[in-house]
PDB file of N, CA, C and O and ligand atoms in Angstrom:
ATOM      1  N   UNK A   1      -4.948  26.495  11.779  1.00 67.00           N
ATOM      2  CA  UNK A   1      -4.958  25.129  11.222  1.00 67.00           C
ATOM      3  C   UNK A   1      -5.675  24.183  12.170  1.00 67.00           C
ATOM      4  O   UNK A   1      -5.339  24.104  13.341  1.00 67.00           O
ATOM      5  N   UNK A   2      -6.657  23.472  11.658  1.00 89.00           N
ATOM      6  CA  UNK A   2      -7.425  22.582  12.510  1.00 89.00           C
ATOM      7  C   UNK A   2      -6.792  21.218  12.677  1.00 89.00           C
ATOM      8  O   UNK A   2      -5.808  20.885  12.024  1.00 89.00           O
ATOM      9  N   UNK A   3      -7.395  20.464  13.542  1.00 89.00           N
ATOM     10  CA  UNK A   3      -6.890  19.128  13.835  1.00 89.00           C
ATOM     11  C   UNK A   3      -6.941  18.227  12.603  1.00 89.00           C
ATOM     12  O   UNK A   3      -6.026  17.470  12.328  1.00 89.00           O
ATOM     13  N   UNK A   4      -8.023  18.376  11.840  1.00 92.00           N
ATOM     14  CA  UNK A   4      -8.180  17.527  10.662  1.00 92.00           C
ATOM     15  C   UNK A   4      -7.104  17.811   9.615  1.00 92.00           C
ATOM     16  O   UNK A   4      -6.643  16.921   8.923  1.00 92.00           O
ATOM     17  N   UNK A   5      -6.724  19.086   9.511  1.00 94.00           N
ATOM     18  CA  UNK A   5      -5.643  19.439   8.584  1.00 94.00           C
ATOM     19  C   UNK A   5      -4.347  18.756   9.001  1.00 94.00           C
ATOM     20  O   UNK A   5      -3.624  18.193   8.180  1.00 94.00           O
ATOM     21  N   UNK A   6      -4.068  18.819  10.302  1.00 94.00           N
ATOM     22  CA  UNK A   6      -2.855  18.187  10.831  1.00 94.00           C
ATOM     23  C   UNK A   6      -2.880  16.686  10.598  1.00 94.00           C
ATOM     24  O   UNK A   6      -1.896  16.078  10.187  1.00 94.00           O
ATOM     25  N   UNK A   7      -4.039  16.103  10.839  1.00 94.00           N
ATOM     26  CA  UNK A   7      -4.200  14.671  10.657  1.00 94.00           C
ATOM     27  C   UNK A   7      -3.995  14.300   9.194  1.00 94.00           C
ATOM     28  O   UNK A   7      -3.320  13.316   8.879  1.00 94.00           O
ATOM     29  N   UNK A   8      -4.552  15.118   8.307  1.00 95.00           N
ATOM     30  CA  UNK A   8      -4.407  14.885   6.873  1.00 95.00           C
ATOM     31  C   UNK A   8      -2.950  14.956   6.450  1.00 95.00           C
ATOM     32  O   UNK A   8      -2.481  14.147   5.659  1.00 95.00           O
ATOM     33  N   UNK A   9      -2.232  15.934   6.996  1.00 95.00           N
ATOM     34  CA  UNK A   9      -0.815  16.073   6.665  1.00 95.00           C
ATOM     35  C   UNK A   9      -0.015  14.885   7.165  1.00 95.00           C
ATOM     36  O   UNK A   9       0.888  14.402   6.495  1.00 95.00           O
ATOM     37  N   UNK A  10      -0.383  14.433   8.358  1.00 95.00           N
ATOM     38  CA  UNK A  10       0.293  13.274   8.948  1.00 95.00           C
ATOM     39  C   UNK A  10       0.100  12.041   8.066  1.00 95.00           C
ATOM     40  O   UNK A  10       1.044  11.303   7.791  1.00 95.00           O
ATOM     41  N   UNK A  11      -1.134  11.859   7.612  1.00 94.00           N
ATOM     42  CA  UNK A  11      -1.431  10.705   6.758  1.00 94.00           C
ATOM     43  C   UNK A  11      -0.656  10.778   5.458  1.00 94.00           C
ATOM     44  O   UNK A  11      -0.127   9.791   4.954  1.00 94.00           O
ATOM     45  N   UNK A  12      -0.574  12.002   4.918  1.00 95.00           N
ATOM     46  CA  UNK A  12       0.123  12.206   3.661  1.00 95.00           C
ATOM     47  C   UNK A  12       1.612  11.892   3.816  1.00 95.00           C
ATOM     48  O   UNK A  12       2.208  11.213   2.990  1.00 95.00           O
ATOM     49  N   UNK A  13       2.190  12.373   4.899  1.00 96.00           N
ATOM     50  CA  UNK A  13       3.607  12.119   5.198  1.00 96.00           C
ATOM     51  C   UNK A  13       3.860  10.621   5.330  1.00 96.00           C
ATOM     52  O   UNK A  13       4.839  10.082   4.817  1.00 96.00           O
ATOM     53  N   UNK A  14       2.951   9.975   6.035  1.00 95.00           N
ATOM     54  CA  UNK A  14       3.060   8.547   6.276  1.00 95.00           C
ATOM     55  C   UNK A  14       2.999   7.789   4.950  1.00 95.00           C
ATOM     56  O   UNK A  14       3.749   6.843   4.723  1.00 95.00           O
ATOM     57  N   UNK A  15       2.087   8.207   4.098  1.00 93.00           N
ATOM     58  CA  UNK A  15       1.933   7.571   2.801  1.00 93.00           C
ATOM     59  C   UNK A  15       3.178   7.772   1.940  1.00 93.00           C
ATOM     60  O   UNK A  15       3.634   6.859   1.272  1.00 93.00           O
ATOM     61  N   UNK A  16       3.726   8.980   1.983  1.00 95.00           N
ATOM     62  CA  UNK A  16       4.942   9.277   1.229  1.00 95.00           C
ATOM     63  C   UNK A  16       6.083   8.374   1.666  1.00 95.00           C
ATOM     64  O   UNK A  16       6.833   7.850   0.840  1.00 95.00           O
ATOM     65  N   UNK A  17       6.196   8.201   2.979  1.00 95.00           N
ATOM     66  CA  UNK A  17       7.265   7.359   3.520  1.00 95.00           C
ATOM     67  C   UNK A  17       7.102   5.916   3.079  1.00 95.00           C
ATOM     68  O   UNK A  17       8.061   5.224   2.735  1.00 95.00           O
ATOM     69  N   UNK A  18       5.850   5.469   3.085  1.00 94.00           N
ATOM     70  CA  UNK A  18       5.531   4.090   2.682  1.00 94.00           C
ATOM     71  C   UNK A  18       5.932   3.878   1.217  1.00 94.00           C
ATOM     72  O   UNK A  18       6.519   2.862   0.865  1.00 94.00           O
ATOM     73  N   UNK A  19       5.600   4.872   0.390  1.00 95.00           N
ATOM     74  CA  UNK A  19       5.912   4.773  -1.031  1.00 95.00           C
ATOM     75  C   UNK A  19       7.411   4.864  -1.263  1.00 95.00           C
ATOM     76  O   UNK A  19       7.971   4.136  -2.083  1.00 95.00           O
ATOM     77  N   UNK A  20       8.076   5.749  -0.501  1.00 96.00           N
ATOM     78  CA  UNK A  20       9.533   5.870  -0.613  1.00 96.00           C
ATOM     79  C   UNK A  20      10.220   4.557  -0.265  1.00 96.00           C
ATOM     80  O   UNK A  20      11.150   4.116  -0.941  1.00 96.00           O
ATOM     81  N   UNK A  21       9.753   3.942   0.802  1.00 96.00           N
ATOM     82  CA  UNK A  21      10.320   2.671   1.238  1.00 96.00           C
ATOM     83  C   UNK A  21      10.107   1.610   0.166  1.00 96.00           C
ATOM     84  O   UNK A  21      11.029   0.862  -0.191  1.00 96.00           O
ATOM     85  N   UNK A  22       8.900   1.563  -0.371  1.00 96.00           N
ATOM     86  CA  UNK A  22       8.582   0.577  -1.408  1.00 96.00           C
ATOM     87  C   UNK A  22       9.464   0.793  -2.632  1.00 96.00           C
ATOM     88  O   UNK A  22       9.932  -0.155  -3.257  1.00 96.00           O
ATOM     89  N   UNK A  23       9.695   2.072  -2.963  1.00 97.00           N
ATOM     90  CA  UNK A  23      10.519   2.407  -4.112  1.00 97.00           C
ATOM     91  C   UNK A  23      11.949   1.905  -3.907  1.00 97.00           C
ATOM     92  O   UNK A  23      12.562   1.328  -4.807  1.00 97.00           O
ATOM     93  N   UNK A  24      12.479   2.122  -2.700  1.00 97.00           N
ATOM     94  CA  UNK A  24      13.845   1.691  -2.406  1.00 97.00           C
ATOM     95  C   UNK A  24      13.968   0.176  -2.448  1.00 97.00           C
ATOM     96  O   UNK A  24      15.023  -0.371  -2.736  1.00 97.00           O
ATOM     97  N   UNK A  25      12.858  -0.507  -2.147  1.00 96.00           N
ATOM     98  CA  UNK A  25      12.858  -1.968  -2.171  1.00 96.00           C
ATOM     99  C   UNK A  25      12.483  -2.507  -3.554  1.00 96.00           C
ATOM    100  O   UNK A  25      12.643  -3.691  -3.830  1.00 96.00           O
ATOM    101  N   UNK A  26      11.930  -1.612  -4.399  1.00 98.00           N
ATOM    102  CA  UNK A  26      11.479  -2.026  -5.724  1.00 98.00           C
ATOM    103  C   UNK A  26      10.205  -2.851  -5.683  1.00 98.00           C
ATOM    104  O   UNK A  26       9.907  -3.602  -6.598  1.00 98.00           O
ATOM    105  N   UNK A  27       9.448  -2.684  -4.587  1.00 97.00           N
ATOM    106  CA  UNK A  27       8.225  -3.475  -4.447  1.00 97.00           C
ATOM    107  C   UNK A  27       6.990  -2.588  -4.481  1.00 97.00           C
ATOM    108  O   UNK A  27       7.058  -1.403  -4.165  1.00 97.00           O
ATOM    109  N   UNK A  28       5.875  -3.173  -4.851  1.00 96.00           N
ATOM    110  CA  UNK A  28       4.594  -2.469  -4.884  1.00 96.00           C
ATOM    111  C   UNK A  28       4.187  -2.071  -3.457  1.00 96.00           C
ATOM    112  O   UNK A  28       4.184  -2.909  -2.567  1.00 96.00           O
ATOM    113  N   UNK A  29       3.874  -0.790  -3.215  1.00 94.00           N
ATOM    114  CA  UNK A  29       3.503  -0.359  -1.861  1.00 94.00           C
ATOM    115  C   UNK A  29       2.159  -0.881  -1.387  1.00 94.00           C
ATOM    116  O   UNK A  29       1.875  -0.843  -0.194  1.00 94.00           O
ATOM    117  N   UNK A  30       1.333  -1.363  -2.296  1.00 91.00           N
ATOM    118  CA  UNK A  30       0.016  -1.839  -1.880  1.00 91.00           C
ATOM    119  C   UNK A  30       0.046  -3.268  -1.354  1.00 91.00           C
ATOM    120  O   UNK A  30      -0.710  -3.636  -0.461  1.00 91.00           O
ATOM    121  N   UNK A  31       0.924  -4.080  -1.899  1.00 91.00           N
ATOM    122  CA  UNK A  31       0.964  -5.484  -1.467  1.00 91.00           C
ATOM    123  C   UNK A  31       2.341  -5.855  -0.916  1.00 91.00           C
ATOM    124  O   UNK A  31       2.603  -7.007  -0.615  1.00 91.00           O
ATOM    125  N   UNK A  32       3.236  -4.862  -0.790  1.00 91.00           N
ATOM    126  CA  UNK A  32       4.603  -5.085  -0.294  1.00 91.00           C
ATOM    127  C   UNK A  32       5.338  -6.142  -1.119  1.00 91.00           C
ATOM    128  O   UNK A  32       6.129  -6.912  -0.600  1.00 91.00           O
ATOM    129  N   UNK A  33       5.033  -6.183  -2.411  1.00 94.00           N
ATOM    130  CA  UNK A  33       5.751  -7.072  -3.319  1.00 94.00           C
ATOM    131  C   UNK A  33       5.206  -8.486  -3.383  1.00 94.00           C
ATOM    132  O   UNK A  33       5.748  -9.325  -4.085  1.00 94.00           O
ATOM    133  N   UNK A  34       4.115  -8.740  -2.646  1.00 91.00           N
ATOM    134  CA  UNK A  34       3.569 -10.100  -2.633  1.00 91.00           C
ATOM    135  C   UNK A  34       2.740 -10.400  -3.880  1.00 91.00           C
ATOM    136  O   UNK A  34       2.563 -11.542  -4.257  1.00 91.00           O
ATOM    137  N   UNK A  35       2.206  -9.318  -4.498  1.00 93.00           N
ATOM    138  CA  UNK A  35       1.386  -9.511  -5.697  1.00 93.00           C
ATOM    139  C   UNK A  35      -0.064  -9.814  -5.402  1.00 93.00           C
ATOM    140  O   UNK A  35      -0.886  -9.860  -6.297  1.00 93.00           O
ATOM    141  N   UNK A  36      -0.355 -10.060  -4.129  1.00 88.00           N
ATOM    142  CA  UNK A  36      -1.743 -10.336  -3.737  1.00 88.00           C
ATOM    143  C   UNK A  36      -2.095  -9.533  -2.493  1.00 88.00           C
ATOM    144  O   UNK A  36      -1.227  -9.160  -1.711  1.00 88.00           O
ATOM    145  N   UNK A  37      -3.356  -9.264  -2.334  1.00 82.00           N
ATOM    146  CA  UNK A  37      -3.838  -8.591  -1.132  1.00 82.00           C
ATOM    147  C   UNK A  37      -4.799  -9.509  -0.387  1.00 82.00           C
ATOM    148  O   UNK A  37      -5.485 -10.323  -0.990  1.00 82.00           O
ATOM    149  N   UNK A  38      -4.808  -9.368   0.910  1.00 71.00           N
ATOM    150  CA  UNK A  38      -5.722 -10.148   1.724  1.00 71.00           C
ATOM    151  C   UNK A  38      -6.941  -9.306   2.052  1.00 71.00           C
ATOM    152  O   UNK A  38      -6.820  -8.165   2.453  1.00 71.00           O
ATOM    153  N   UNK A  39      -8.101  -9.880   1.849  1.00 64.00           N
ATOM    154  CA  UNK A  39      -9.327  -9.154   2.139  1.00 64.00           C
ATOM    155  C   UNK A  39     -10.202  -9.948   3.097  1.00 64.00           C
ATOM    156  O   UNK A  39     -10.178 -11.172   3.094  1.00 64.00           O
ATOM    157  N   UNK A  40     -10.961  -9.227   3.879  1.00 54.00           N
ATOM    158  CA  UNK A  40     -11.950  -9.875   4.726  1.00 54.00           C
ATOM    159  C   UNK A  40     -11.373 -10.525   5.971  1.00 54.00           C
ATOM    160  O   UNK A  40     -10.191 -10.416   6.265  1.00 54.00           O
ATOM    161  N   UNK A  41     -12.232 -11.230   6.684  1.00 48.00           N
ATOM    162  CA  UNK A  41     -11.867 -11.826   7.947  1.00 48.00           C
ATOM    163  C   UNK A  41     -11.154 -13.168   7.781  1.00 48.00           C
ATOM    164  O   UNK A  41     -10.342 -13.541   8.603  1.00 48.00           O
ATOM    165  N   UNK A  42     -11.475 -13.870   6.705  1.00 53.00           N
ATOM    166  CA  UNK A  42     -10.916 -15.208   6.526  1.00 53.00           C
ATOM    167  C   UNK A  42      -9.586 -15.147   5.801  1.00 53.00           C
ATOM    168  O   UNK A  42      -9.404 -15.702   4.743  1.00 53.00           O
ATOM    169  N   UNK A  43      -8.650 -14.393   6.408  1.00 52.00           N
ATOM    170  CA  UNK A  43      -7.401 -14.148   5.695  1.00 52.00           C
ATOM    171  C   UNK A  43      -6.448 -15.327   5.727  1.00 52.00           C
ATOM    172  O   UNK A  43      -5.343 -15.244   5.227  1.00 52.00           O
ATOM    173  N   UNK A  44      -6.855 -16.429   6.301  1.00 57.00           N
ATOM    174  CA  UNK A  44      -5.957 -17.573   6.354  1.00 57.00           C
ATOM    175  C   UNK A  44      -6.298 -18.658   5.331  1.00 57.00           C
ATOM    176  O   UNK A  44      -5.688 -19.686   5.281  1.00 57.00           O
ATOM    177  N   UNK A  45      -7.314 -18.374   4.542  1.00 59.00           N
ATOM    178  CA  UNK A  45      -7.664 -19.334   3.501  1.00 59.00           C
ATOM    179  C   UNK A  45      -7.290 -18.771   2.138  1.00 59.00           C
ATOM    180  O   UNK A  45      -7.349 -17.562   1.922  1.00 59.00           O
ATOM    181  N   UNK A  46      -6.904 -19.617   1.224  1.00 53.00           N
ATOM    182  CA  UNK A  46      -6.443 -19.165  -0.085  1.00 53.00           C
ATOM    183  C   UNK A  46      -7.526 -18.443  -0.871  1.00 53.00           C
ATOM    184  O   UNK A  46      -7.237 -17.636  -1.732  1.00 53.00           O
ATOM    185  N   UNK A  47      -8.781 -18.722  -0.573  1.00 57.00           N
ATOM    186  CA  UNK A  47      -9.869 -18.133  -1.356  1.00 57.00           C
ATOM    187  C   UNK A  47      -9.967 -16.624  -1.154  1.00 57.00           C
ATOM    188  O   UNK A  47     -10.627 -15.952  -1.922  1.00 57.00           O
ATOM    189  N   UNK A  48      -9.299 -16.104  -0.121  1.00 62.00           N
ATOM    190  CA  UNK A  48      -9.392 -14.674   0.108  1.00 62.00           C
ATOM    191  C   UNK A  48      -8.175 -13.918  -0.416  1.00 62.00           C
ATOM    192  O   UNK A  48      -7.978 -12.763  -0.099  1.00 62.00           O
ATOM    193  N   UNK A  49      -7.336 -14.587  -1.202  1.00 70.00           N
ATOM    194  CA  UNK A  49      -6.232 -13.880  -1.844  1.00 70.00           C
ATOM    195  C   UNK A  49      -6.737 -13.237  -3.124  1.00 70.00           C
ATOM    196  O   UNK A  49      -7.376 -13.884  -3.936  1.00 70.00           O
ATOM    197  N   UNK A  50      -6.440 -11.965  -3.285  1.00 80.00           N
ATOM    198  CA  UNK A  50      -6.828 -11.278  -4.490  1.00 80.00           C
ATOM    199  C   UNK A  50      -5.586 -10.707  -5.150  1.00 80.00           C
ATOM    200  O   UNK A  50      -4.731 -10.155  -4.479  1.00 80.00           O
ATOM    201  N   UNK A  51      -5.520 -10.854  -6.453  1.00 88.00           N
ATOM    202  CA  UNK A  51      -4.403 -10.273  -7.185  1.00 88.00           C
ATOM    203  C   UNK A  51      -4.411  -8.774  -6.956  1.00 88.00           C
ATOM    204  O   UNK A  51      -5.444  -8.120  -7.051  1.00 88.00           O
ATOM    205  N   UNK A  52      -3.262  -8.228  -6.590  1.00 90.00           N
ATOM    206  CA  UNK A  52      -3.145  -6.816  -6.264  1.00 90.00           C
ATOM    207  C   UNK A  52      -3.519  -5.954  -7.465  1.00 90.00           C
ATOM    208  O   UNK A  52      -3.008  -6.154  -8.568  1.00 90.00           O
ATOM    209  N   UNK A  53      -4.417  -4.989  -7.227  1.00 89.00           N
ATOM    210  CA  UNK A  53      -4.861  -4.126  -8.321  1.00 89.00           C
ATOM    211  C   UNK A  53      -3.816  -3.078  -8.652  1.00 89.00           C
ATOM    212  O   UNK A  53      -3.836  -2.481  -9.724  1.00 89.00           O
ATOM    213  N   UNK A  54      -2.888  -2.832  -7.731  1.00 93.00           N
ATOM    214  CA  UNK A  54      -1.875  -1.798  -7.946  1.00 93.00           C
ATOM    215  C   UNK A  54      -0.787  -2.236  -8.915  1.00 93.00           C
ATOM    216  O   UNK A  54      -0.285  -1.446  -9.701  1.00 93.00           O
ATOM    217  N   UNK A  55      -0.428  -3.516  -8.854  1.00 94.00           N
ATOM    218  CA  UNK A  55       0.699  -3.992  -9.667  1.00 94.00           C
ATOM    219  C   UNK A  55       0.296  -5.159 -10.563  1.00 94.00           C
ATOM    220  O   UNK A  55       1.141  -5.767 -11.208  1.00 94.00           O
ATOM    221  N   UNK A  56      -0.981  -5.508 -10.583  1.00 93.00           N
ATOM    222  CA  UNK A  56      -1.501  -6.622 -11.381  1.00 93.00           C
ATOM    223  C   UNK A  56      -0.834  -7.946 -11.014  1.00 93.00           C
ATOM    224  O   UNK A  56      -0.715  -8.839 -11.848  1.00 93.00           O
ATOM    225  N   UNK A  57      -0.365  -8.037  -9.790  1.00 93.00           N
ATOM    226  CA  UNK A  57       0.168  -9.297  -9.310  1.00 93.00           C
ATOM    227  C   UNK A  57       1.668  -9.481  -9.473  1.00 93.00           C
ATOM    228  O   UNK A  57       2.221 -10.488  -9.053  1.00 93.00           O
ATOM    229  N   UNK A  58       2.343  -8.521 -10.089  1.00 96.00           N
ATOM    230  CA  UNK A  58       3.788  -8.675 -10.293  1.00 96.00           C
ATOM    231  C   UNK A  58       4.572  -8.325  -9.031  1.00 96.00           C
ATOM    232  O   UNK A  58       5.679  -8.797  -8.820  1.00 96.00           O
ATOM    233  N   UNK A  59       3.993  -7.450  -8.187  1.00 96.00           N
ATOM    234  CA  UNK A  59       4.654  -7.049  -6.949  1.00 96.00           C
ATOM    235  C   UNK A  59       5.781  -6.054  -7.160  1.00 96.00           C
ATOM    236  O   UNK A  59       6.515  -5.740  -6.235  1.00 96.00           O
ATOM    237  N   UNK A  60       5.921  -5.541  -8.380  1.00 97.00           N
ATOM    238  CA  UNK A  60       7.045  -4.628  -8.632  1.00 97.00           C
ATOM    239  C   UNK A  60       6.619  -3.166  -8.589  1.00 97.00           C
ATOM    240  O   UNK A  60       5.503  -2.805  -8.957  1.00 97.00           O
ATOM    241  N   UNK A  61       7.540  -2.343  -8.102  1.00 97.00           N
ATOM    242  CA  UNK A  61       7.247  -0.927  -7.935  1.00 97.00           C
ATOM    243  C   UNK A  61       6.967  -0.239  -9.268  1.00 97.00           C
ATOM    244  O   UNK A  61       6.083   0.594  -9.375  1.00 97.00           O
ATOM    245  N   UNK A  62       7.721  -0.607 -10.314  1.00 97.00           N
ATOM    246  CA  UNK A  62       7.546   0.058 -11.603  1.00 97.00           C
ATOM    247  C   UNK A  62       6.153  -0.211 -12.180  1.00 97.00           C
ATOM    248  O   UNK A  62       5.565   0.657 -12.810  1.00 97.00           O
ATOM    249  N   UNK A  63       5.616  -1.417 -11.950  1.00 96.00           N
ATOM    250  CA  UNK A  63       4.265  -1.710 -12.418  1.00 96.00           C
ATOM    251  C   UNK A  63       3.241  -0.905 -11.634  1.00 96.00           C
ATOM    252  O   UNK A  63       2.240  -0.455 -12.179  1.00 96.00           O
ATOM    253  N   UNK A  64       3.504  -0.715 -10.359  1.00 96.00           N
ATOM    254  CA  UNK A  64       2.610   0.074  -9.527  1.00 96.00           C
ATOM    255  C   UNK A  64       2.573   1.528  -9.995  1.00 96.00           C
ATOM    256  O   UNK A  64       1.526   2.151 -10.070  1.00 96.00           O
ATOM    257  N   UNK A  65       3.726   2.063 -10.350  1.00 95.00           N
ATOM    258  CA  UNK A  65       3.824   3.439 -10.833  1.00 95.00           C
ATOM    259  C   UNK A  65       2.998   3.604 -12.104  1.00 95.00           C
ATOM    260  O   UNK A  65       2.299   4.588 -12.287  1.00 95.00           O
ATOM    261  N   UNK A  66       3.064   2.606 -12.979  1.00 95.00           N
ATOM    262  CA  UNK A  66       2.324   2.665 -14.241  1.00 95.00           C
ATOM    263  C   UNK A  66       0.815   2.721 -14.017  1.00 95.00           C
ATOM    264  O   UNK A  66       0.109   3.408 -14.742  1.00 95.00           O
ATOM    265  N   UNK A  67       0.322   1.981 -13.023  1.00 91.00           N
ATOM    266  CA  UNK A  67      -1.125   1.934 -12.802  1.00 91.00           C
ATOM    267  C   UNK A  67      -1.609   3.041 -11.875  1.00 91.00           C
ATOM    268  O   UNK A  67      -2.796   3.171 -11.654  1.00 91.00           O
ATOM    269  N   UNK A  68      -0.683   3.831 -11.343  1.00 86.00           N
ATOM    270  CA  UNK A  68      -1.128   4.883 -10.412  1.00 86.00           C
ATOM    271  C   UNK A  68      -0.804   6.296 -10.869  1.00 86.00           C
ATOM    272  O   UNK A  68       0.004   6.623 -11.551  1.00 86.00           O
TER     273      UNK A  68
HETATM  274 ZN1  LIG B 101       0.890  -4.875  -5.623  1.00 68.50          ZN
END
């Protein structure tokens, strides 16, 4: 087993944990329930808020499941 395989497994485990946590909280794992994602360097201005594509802005885990 190579290093990349191990790294891939680690990432997968990490992602699973993130999703499990989000599920227990009932929040979208992509935006942590905020409904928006921050993009780019100017993350302190409102113009860089984007409606989360995972949950369509609702921030709920069930909506995220539907779109994924
Ligand atoms: Zn979301």
